[in-house]
Short mmCIF file of C-alpha atoms and ligand atoms in Angstrom, two decimals:
data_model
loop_
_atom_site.label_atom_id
_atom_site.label_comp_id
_atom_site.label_asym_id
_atom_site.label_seq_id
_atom_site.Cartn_x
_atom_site.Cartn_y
_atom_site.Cartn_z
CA UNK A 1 138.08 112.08 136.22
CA UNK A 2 138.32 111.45 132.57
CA UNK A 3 136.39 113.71 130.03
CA UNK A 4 132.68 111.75 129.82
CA UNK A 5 132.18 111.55 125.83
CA UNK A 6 128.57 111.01 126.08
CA UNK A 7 127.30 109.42 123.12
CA UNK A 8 123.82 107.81 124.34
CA UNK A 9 121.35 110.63 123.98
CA UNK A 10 118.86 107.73 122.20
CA UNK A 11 118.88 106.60 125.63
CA UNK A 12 118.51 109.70 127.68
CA UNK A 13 119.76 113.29 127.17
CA UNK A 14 121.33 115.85 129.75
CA UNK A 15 118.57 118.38 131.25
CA UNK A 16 119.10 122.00 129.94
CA UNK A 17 120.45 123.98 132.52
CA UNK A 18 117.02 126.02 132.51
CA UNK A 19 115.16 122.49 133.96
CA UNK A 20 117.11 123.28 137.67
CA UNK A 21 115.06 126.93 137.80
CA UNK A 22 111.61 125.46 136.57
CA UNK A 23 111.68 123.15 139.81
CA UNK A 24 112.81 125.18 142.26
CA UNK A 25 110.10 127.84 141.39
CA UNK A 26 107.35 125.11 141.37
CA UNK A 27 108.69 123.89 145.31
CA UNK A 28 108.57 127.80 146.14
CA UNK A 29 104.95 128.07 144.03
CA UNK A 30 103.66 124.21 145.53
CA UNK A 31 100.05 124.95 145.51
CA UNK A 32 97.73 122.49 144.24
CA UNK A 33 96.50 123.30 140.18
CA UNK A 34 93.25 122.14 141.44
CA UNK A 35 92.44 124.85 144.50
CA UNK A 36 89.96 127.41 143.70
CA UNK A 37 92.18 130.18 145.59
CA UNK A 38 94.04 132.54 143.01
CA UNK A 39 97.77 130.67 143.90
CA UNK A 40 96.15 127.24 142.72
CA UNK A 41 94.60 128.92 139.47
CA UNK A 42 97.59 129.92 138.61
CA UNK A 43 99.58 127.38 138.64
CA UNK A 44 96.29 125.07 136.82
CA UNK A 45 96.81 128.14 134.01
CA UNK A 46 100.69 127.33 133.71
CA UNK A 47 99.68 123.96 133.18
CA UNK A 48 97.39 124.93 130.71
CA UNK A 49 99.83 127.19 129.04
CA UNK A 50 102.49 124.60 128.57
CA UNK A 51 99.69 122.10 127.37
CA UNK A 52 98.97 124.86 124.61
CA UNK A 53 103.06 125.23 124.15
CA UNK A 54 103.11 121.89 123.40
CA UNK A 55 100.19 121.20 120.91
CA UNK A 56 101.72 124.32 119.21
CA UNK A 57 105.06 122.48 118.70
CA UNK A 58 103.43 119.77 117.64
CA UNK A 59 101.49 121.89 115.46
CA UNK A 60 98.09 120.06 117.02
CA UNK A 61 95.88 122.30 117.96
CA UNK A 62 93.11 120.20 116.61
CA UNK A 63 93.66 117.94 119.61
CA UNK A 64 95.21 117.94 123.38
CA UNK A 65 97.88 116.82 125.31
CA UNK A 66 97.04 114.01 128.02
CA UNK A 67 100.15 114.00 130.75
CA UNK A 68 101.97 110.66 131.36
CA UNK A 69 104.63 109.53 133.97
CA UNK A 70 106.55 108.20 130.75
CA UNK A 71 106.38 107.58 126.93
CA UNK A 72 105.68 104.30 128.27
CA UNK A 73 102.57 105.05 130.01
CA UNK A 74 101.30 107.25 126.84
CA UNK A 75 101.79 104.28 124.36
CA UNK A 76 100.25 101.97 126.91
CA UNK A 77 97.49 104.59 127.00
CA UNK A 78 96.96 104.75 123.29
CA UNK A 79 96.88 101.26 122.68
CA UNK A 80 94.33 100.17 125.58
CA UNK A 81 91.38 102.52 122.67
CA UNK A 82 92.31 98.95 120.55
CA UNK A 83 88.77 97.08 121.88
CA UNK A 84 90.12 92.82 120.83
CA UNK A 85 86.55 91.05 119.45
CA UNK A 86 86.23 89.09 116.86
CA UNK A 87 86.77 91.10 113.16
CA UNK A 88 89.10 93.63 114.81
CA UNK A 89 92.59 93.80 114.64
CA UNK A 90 95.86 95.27 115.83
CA UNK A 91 98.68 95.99 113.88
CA UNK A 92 101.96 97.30 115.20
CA UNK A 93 105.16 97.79 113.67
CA UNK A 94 107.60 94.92 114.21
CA UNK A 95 110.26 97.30 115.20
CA UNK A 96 108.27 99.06 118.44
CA UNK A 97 109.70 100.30 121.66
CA UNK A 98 108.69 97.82 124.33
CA UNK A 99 106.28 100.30 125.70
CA UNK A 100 103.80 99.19 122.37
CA UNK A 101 105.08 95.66 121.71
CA UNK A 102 104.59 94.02 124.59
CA UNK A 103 101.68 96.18 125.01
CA UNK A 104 100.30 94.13 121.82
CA UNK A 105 102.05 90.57 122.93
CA UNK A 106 99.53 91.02 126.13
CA UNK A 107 96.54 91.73 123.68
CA UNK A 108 97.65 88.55 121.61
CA UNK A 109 97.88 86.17 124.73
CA UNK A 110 94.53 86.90 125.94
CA UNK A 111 93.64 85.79 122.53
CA UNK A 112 93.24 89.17 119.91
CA UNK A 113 94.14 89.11 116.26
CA UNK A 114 97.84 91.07 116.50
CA UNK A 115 99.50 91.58 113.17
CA UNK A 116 103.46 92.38 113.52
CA UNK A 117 103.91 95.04 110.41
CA UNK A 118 107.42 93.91 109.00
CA UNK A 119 110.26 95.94 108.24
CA UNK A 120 112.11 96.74 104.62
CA UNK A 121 116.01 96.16 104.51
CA UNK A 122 116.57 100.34 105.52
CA UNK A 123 114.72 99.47 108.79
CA UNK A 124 111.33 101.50 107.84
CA UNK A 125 108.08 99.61 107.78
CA UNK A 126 106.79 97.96 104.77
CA UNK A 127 103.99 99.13 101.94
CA UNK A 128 101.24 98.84 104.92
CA UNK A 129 98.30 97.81 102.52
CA UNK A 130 99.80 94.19 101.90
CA UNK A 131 99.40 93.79 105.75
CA UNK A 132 96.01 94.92 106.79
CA UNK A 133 92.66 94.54 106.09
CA UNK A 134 89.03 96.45 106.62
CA UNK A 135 89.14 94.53 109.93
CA UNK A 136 92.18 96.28 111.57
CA UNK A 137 90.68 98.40 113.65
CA UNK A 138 94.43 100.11 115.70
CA UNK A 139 97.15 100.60 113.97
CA UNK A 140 100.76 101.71 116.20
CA UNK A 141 103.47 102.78 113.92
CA UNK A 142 106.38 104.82 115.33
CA UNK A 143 107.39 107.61 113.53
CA UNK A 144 111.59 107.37 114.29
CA UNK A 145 113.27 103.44 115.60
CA UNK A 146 114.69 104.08 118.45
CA UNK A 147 117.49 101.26 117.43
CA UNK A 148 118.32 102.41 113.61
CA UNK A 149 117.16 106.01 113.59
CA UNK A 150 114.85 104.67 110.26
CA UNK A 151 111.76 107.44 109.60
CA UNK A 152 109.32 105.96 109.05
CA UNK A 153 106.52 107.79 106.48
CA UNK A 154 103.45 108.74 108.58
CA UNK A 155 101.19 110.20 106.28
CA UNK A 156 101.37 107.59 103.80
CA UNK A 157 100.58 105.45 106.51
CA UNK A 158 97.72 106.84 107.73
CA UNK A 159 96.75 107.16 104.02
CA UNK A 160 96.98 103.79 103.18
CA UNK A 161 94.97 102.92 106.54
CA UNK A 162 92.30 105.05 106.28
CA UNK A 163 92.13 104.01 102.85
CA UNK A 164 91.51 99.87 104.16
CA UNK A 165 89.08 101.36 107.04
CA UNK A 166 88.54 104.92 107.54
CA UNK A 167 87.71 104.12 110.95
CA UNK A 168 90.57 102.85 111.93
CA UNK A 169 92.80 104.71 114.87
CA UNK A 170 96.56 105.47 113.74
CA UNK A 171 98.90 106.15 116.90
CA UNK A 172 102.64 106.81 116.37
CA UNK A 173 105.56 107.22 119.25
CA UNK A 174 107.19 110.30 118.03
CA UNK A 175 109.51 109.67 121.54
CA UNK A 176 113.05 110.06 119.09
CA UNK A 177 111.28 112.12 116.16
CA UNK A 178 109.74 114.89 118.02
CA UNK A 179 112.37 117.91 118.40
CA UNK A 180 114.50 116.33 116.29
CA UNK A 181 112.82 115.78 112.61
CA UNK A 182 109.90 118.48 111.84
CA UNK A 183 106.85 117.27 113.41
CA UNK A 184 103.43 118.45 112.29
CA UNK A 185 100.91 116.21 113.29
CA UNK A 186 97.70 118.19 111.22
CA UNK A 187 100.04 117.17 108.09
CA UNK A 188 100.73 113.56 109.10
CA UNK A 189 97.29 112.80 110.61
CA UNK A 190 97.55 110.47 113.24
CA UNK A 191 95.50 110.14 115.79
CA UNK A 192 97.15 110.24 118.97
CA UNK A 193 101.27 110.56 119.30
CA UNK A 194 103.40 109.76 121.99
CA UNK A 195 106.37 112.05 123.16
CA UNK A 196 108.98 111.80 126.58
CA UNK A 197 111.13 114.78 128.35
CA UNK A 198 114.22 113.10 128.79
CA UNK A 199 114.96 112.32 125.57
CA UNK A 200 114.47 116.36 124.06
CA UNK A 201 116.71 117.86 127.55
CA UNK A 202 113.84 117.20 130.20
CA UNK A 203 113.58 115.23 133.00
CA UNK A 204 112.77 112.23 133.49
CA UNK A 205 109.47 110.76 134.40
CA UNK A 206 106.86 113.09 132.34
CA UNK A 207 105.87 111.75 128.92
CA UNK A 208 102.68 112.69 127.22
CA UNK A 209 100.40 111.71 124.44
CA UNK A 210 98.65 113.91 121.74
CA UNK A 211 94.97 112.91 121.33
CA UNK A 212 93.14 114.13 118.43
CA UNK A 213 90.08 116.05 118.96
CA UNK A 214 86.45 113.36 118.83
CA UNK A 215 88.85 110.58 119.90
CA UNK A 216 87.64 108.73 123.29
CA UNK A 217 90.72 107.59 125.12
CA UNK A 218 89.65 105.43 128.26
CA UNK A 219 90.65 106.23 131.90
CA UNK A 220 93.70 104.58 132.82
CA UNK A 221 93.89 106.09 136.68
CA UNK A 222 90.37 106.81 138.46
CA UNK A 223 90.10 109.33 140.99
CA UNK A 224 89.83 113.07 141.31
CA UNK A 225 89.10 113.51 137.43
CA UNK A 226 92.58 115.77 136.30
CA UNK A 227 94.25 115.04 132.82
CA UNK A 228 90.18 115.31 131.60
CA UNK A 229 89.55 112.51 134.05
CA UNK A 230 91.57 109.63 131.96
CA UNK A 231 94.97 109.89 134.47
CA UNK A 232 93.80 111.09 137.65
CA UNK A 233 96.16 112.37 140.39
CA UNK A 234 97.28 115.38 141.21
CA UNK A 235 99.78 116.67 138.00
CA UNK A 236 103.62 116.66 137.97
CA UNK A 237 104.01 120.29 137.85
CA UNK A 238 107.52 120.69 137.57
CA UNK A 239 107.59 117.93 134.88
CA UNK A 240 105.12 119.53 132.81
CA UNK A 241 106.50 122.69 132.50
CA UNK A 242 109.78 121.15 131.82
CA UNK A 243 108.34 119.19 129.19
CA UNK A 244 106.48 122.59 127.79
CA UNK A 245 110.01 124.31 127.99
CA UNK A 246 112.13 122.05 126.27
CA UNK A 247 109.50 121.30 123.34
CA UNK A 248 109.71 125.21 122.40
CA UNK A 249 113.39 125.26 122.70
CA UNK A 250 114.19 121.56 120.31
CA UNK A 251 111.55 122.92 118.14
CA UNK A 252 112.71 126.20 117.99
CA UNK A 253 116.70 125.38 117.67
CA UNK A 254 115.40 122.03 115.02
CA UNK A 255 116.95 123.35 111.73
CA UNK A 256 120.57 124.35 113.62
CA UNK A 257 120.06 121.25 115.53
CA UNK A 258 119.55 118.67 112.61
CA UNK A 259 122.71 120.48 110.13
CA UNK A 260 125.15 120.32 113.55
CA UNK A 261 124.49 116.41 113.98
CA UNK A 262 124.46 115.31 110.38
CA UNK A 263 127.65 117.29 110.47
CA UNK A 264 128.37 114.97 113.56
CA UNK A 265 127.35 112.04 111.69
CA UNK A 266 128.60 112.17 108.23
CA UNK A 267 131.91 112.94 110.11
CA UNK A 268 132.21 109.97 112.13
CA UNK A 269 131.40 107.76 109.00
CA UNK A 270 133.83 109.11 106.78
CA UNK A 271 137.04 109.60 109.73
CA UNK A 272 136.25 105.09 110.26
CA UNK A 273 136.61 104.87 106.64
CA UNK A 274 139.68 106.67 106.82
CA UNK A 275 140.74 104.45 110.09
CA UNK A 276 140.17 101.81 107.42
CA UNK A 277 137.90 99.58 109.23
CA UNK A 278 134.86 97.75 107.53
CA UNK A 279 131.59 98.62 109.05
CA UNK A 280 128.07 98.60 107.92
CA UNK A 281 125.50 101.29 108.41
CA UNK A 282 122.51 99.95 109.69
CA UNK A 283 119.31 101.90 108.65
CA UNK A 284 119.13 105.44 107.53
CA UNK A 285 117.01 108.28 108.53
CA UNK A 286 117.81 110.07 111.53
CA UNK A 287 121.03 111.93 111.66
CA UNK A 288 120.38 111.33 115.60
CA UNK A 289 121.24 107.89 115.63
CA UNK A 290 124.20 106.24 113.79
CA UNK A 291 124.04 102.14 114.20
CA UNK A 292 126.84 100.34 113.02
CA UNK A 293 127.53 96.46 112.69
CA UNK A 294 131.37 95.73 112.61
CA UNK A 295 132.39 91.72 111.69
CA UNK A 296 133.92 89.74 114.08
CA UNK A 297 133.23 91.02 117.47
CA UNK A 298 130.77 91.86 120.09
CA UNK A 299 129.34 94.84 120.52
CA UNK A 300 129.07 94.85 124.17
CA UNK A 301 132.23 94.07 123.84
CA UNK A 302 133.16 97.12 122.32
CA UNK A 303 131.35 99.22 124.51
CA UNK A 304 132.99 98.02 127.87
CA UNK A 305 135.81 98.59 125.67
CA UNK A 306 135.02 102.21 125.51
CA UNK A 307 134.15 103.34 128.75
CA UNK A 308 137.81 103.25 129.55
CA UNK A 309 138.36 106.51 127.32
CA UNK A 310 135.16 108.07 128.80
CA UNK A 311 133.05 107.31 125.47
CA UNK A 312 129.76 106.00 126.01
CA UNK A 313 127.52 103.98 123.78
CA UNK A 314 125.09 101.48 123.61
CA UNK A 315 124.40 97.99 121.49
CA UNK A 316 120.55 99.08 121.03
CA UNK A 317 117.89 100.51 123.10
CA UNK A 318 118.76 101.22 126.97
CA UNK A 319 115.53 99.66 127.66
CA UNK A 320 116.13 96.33 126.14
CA UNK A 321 119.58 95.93 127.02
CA UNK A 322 119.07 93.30 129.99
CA UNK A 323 116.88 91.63 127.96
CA UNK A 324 118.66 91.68 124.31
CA UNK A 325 115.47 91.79 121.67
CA UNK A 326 116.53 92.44 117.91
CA UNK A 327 113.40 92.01 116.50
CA UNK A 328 114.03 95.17 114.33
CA UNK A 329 117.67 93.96 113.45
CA UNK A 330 116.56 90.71 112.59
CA UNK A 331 113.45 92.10 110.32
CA UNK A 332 116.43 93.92 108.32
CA UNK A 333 117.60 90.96 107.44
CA UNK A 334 120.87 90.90 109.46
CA UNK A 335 122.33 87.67 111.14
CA UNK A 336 122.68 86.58 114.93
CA UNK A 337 126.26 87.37 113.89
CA UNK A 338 126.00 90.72 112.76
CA UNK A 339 123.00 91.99 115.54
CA UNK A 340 126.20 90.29 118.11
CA UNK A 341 128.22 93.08 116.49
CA UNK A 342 125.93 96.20 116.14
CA UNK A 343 126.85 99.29 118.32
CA UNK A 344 124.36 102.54 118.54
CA UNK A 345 126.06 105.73 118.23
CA UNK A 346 123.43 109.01 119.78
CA UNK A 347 124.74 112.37 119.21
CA UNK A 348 123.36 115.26 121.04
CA UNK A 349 123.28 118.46 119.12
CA UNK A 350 124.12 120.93 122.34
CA UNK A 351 127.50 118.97 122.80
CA UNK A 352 130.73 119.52 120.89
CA UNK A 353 132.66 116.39 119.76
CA UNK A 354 136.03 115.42 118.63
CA UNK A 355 134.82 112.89 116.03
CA UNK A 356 138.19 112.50 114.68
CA UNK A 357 139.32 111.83 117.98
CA UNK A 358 136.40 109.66 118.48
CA UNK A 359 136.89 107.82 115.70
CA UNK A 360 140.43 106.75 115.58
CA UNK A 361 139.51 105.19 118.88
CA UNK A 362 136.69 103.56 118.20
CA UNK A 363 138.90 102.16 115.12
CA UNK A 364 141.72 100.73 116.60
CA UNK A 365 139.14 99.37 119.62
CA UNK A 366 137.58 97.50 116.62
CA UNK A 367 140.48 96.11 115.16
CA UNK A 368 142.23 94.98 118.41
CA UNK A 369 139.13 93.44 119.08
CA UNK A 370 139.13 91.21 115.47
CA UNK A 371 142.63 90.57 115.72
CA UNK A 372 142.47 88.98 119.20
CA UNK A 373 139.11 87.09 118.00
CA UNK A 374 141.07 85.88 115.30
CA UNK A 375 144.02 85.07 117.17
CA UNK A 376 142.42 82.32 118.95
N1 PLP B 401 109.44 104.87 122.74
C1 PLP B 401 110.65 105.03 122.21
C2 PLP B 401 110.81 105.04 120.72
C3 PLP B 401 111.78 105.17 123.04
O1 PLP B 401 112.99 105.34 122.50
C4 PLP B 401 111.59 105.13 124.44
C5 PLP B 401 112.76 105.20 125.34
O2 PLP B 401 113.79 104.55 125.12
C6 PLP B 401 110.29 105.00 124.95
C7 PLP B 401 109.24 104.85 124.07
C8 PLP B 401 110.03 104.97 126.41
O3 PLP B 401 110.15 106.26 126.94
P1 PLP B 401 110.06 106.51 128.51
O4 PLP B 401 111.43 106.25 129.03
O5 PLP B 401 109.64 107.95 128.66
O6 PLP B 401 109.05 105.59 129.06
#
């Protein structure tokens, strides 16, 4: 089989080896967290030991960690503290995951005040204060785009919020910023932030969201009263302590992590200039995430394209990829022409790449492409 060139890790990343061990010790160590016997206690304190890995990450330990099933759960789970009467309103970022936008399209249908935050041309969200007022009472603003990579500036968000009404909630989904771009949620000061396993070398299926301490967050599952009674059911043990493990490691490895895939990046920009093929760089922030808009062709296009060499890629976020949604494209200003032709490249710092490889093919892919466009 040919050599997988896996170049989606916005999507989804490869589990560390390390994830394989963590589950088969929790099926030999199965016994319920919540039995008083000594074998459920201590597997309730490895629980509590990875929630206090993970706050530590996050540098949060002036809140806790509330286990999800995904990042989508968690920003679902932030979002439902946003209480729609009259002189309170919700304002999200234009450019959200699913998991918080359609979140706030089901507020607006059943009749709340949403405000969509729009986006400046690099992708990041604009000056805040020109959008909100004293009655926003949630704002959701996510700290990397999934799509461009963009960073957005969470402490001058929160700034400028607090500023408007101190008593507004800030929530962020840190799901592509966390183990990736330093993270330190006492500096930033949201409220609650939402991070996911798979995409920091976890599994899928465990997500979790950071909940600042005096913050109420309403029970989304009722029933035997774990996660602090808001998501009952008994916990995904292997999950969590996958989730625990891989935050330490991204976190730990961040600074050799972030110089090998700007090194990645930088690369495969400069090896298509020297293919001498016009492309655009869409957005700029992440070294994690490279999205590209090339004239004259599709980018799903390109991508089937691709898969015959082993390289894999995407046109935007997995998640919205049946359903093509370029809000955040088309808040930067870019055409129905050029979102048609956007590709996103996703590099993974614990893989090696041949970028010049990588790029000559993605190159002459792209010009093939134009010239048989043209040719007809
Ligand atoms: N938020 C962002 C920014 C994402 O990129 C994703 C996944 O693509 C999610 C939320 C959803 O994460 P999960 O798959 O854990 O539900």
């Amino acid at each position: 089989m040919e050599k997988i060139i896996y170049l989606d890790n916005a999507a989804t990343t490869k589990p560390f080896a390390e994830i394989e061990k963590i589950y088969t010790d929790c099926v030999k160590d199965f016994y319920n967290p919540s039995a008083v016997y000594s074998l459920g206690v201590s597997v309730r304190r490895r629980i509590d030991d990875a929630r206090s890995e993970i706050c530590k990450c996050l540098h949060a330990e002036h809140g806790n960690i509330i286990f999800t099933a995904s990042a989508t759960e968690a920003d679902n789970l932030a979002l439902s503290l946003f209480k729609p009467r009259a002189n309170n309103a919700l304002a999200v970022f234009i450019g959200e995951h699913p998991a918080v936008y359609q979140k706030a399209k089901a507020f607006e249908t059943a009749g709340a005040k949403v405000i969509y935050l729009p986006a400046n041309s690099d992708g990041a969200v604009d000056e805040i204060s020109k959008h909100i007022d004293s009655t926003t009472g949630f704002v959701s603003v996510m700290h990397v785009s999934n799509e461009t990579g963009s960073i957005n500036n969470l402490s001058l968000v929160v700034k400028a919020v607090k500023k408007i009404n101190p008593r507004a909630i800030v929530h962020s989904d840190g799901v592509q910023a966390f183990g990736k771009i330093p993270v330190n949620l006492r500096e930033l000061g949201v409220d609650m932030y939402t991070i996911s396993a798979h995409k920091i070398y976890g599994p899928k299926g465990i997500g979790a969201l950071w909940v600042k301490n005096g913050i109420n967050v309403n029970p989304l599952i009722f029933g035997g009263g774990q996660e602090k009674a808001i998501r009952s059911g008994t916990e995904n043990v292997a999950g969590i302590l996958s989730l625990a493990y891989c935050a330490q490691k991204v976190t730990s490895d961040l600074d050799k992590n972030f110089n090998k895939v700007s090194g990645y990046r930088k690369e495969l920009i400069s090896q298509l200039e020297q293919n001498k093929v016009e492309f655009e760089v869409n957005g700029n922030g992440s070294p994690y995430i490279l999205n590209l808009t090339f004239n004259g062709i599709r980018g799903e296009v390109l991508l089937h394209s691709l898969e015959k060499y082993g390289i894999y890629i995407s046109t935007g976020s997995a998640c919205s990829s049946k359903k093509p949604d370029n809000r955040m494209l088309k808040a930067m200003g870019k055409t129905d022409k050029q979102i048609q032709g956007t590709i996103r490249i996703s590099f993974s710092p614990y893989e090696e790449y041949d970028i010049k490889n990588i790029a000559k093919i993605i190159a002459q892919e792209v010009k093939d492409l134009q010239f048989k466009i043209k040719g007809k």
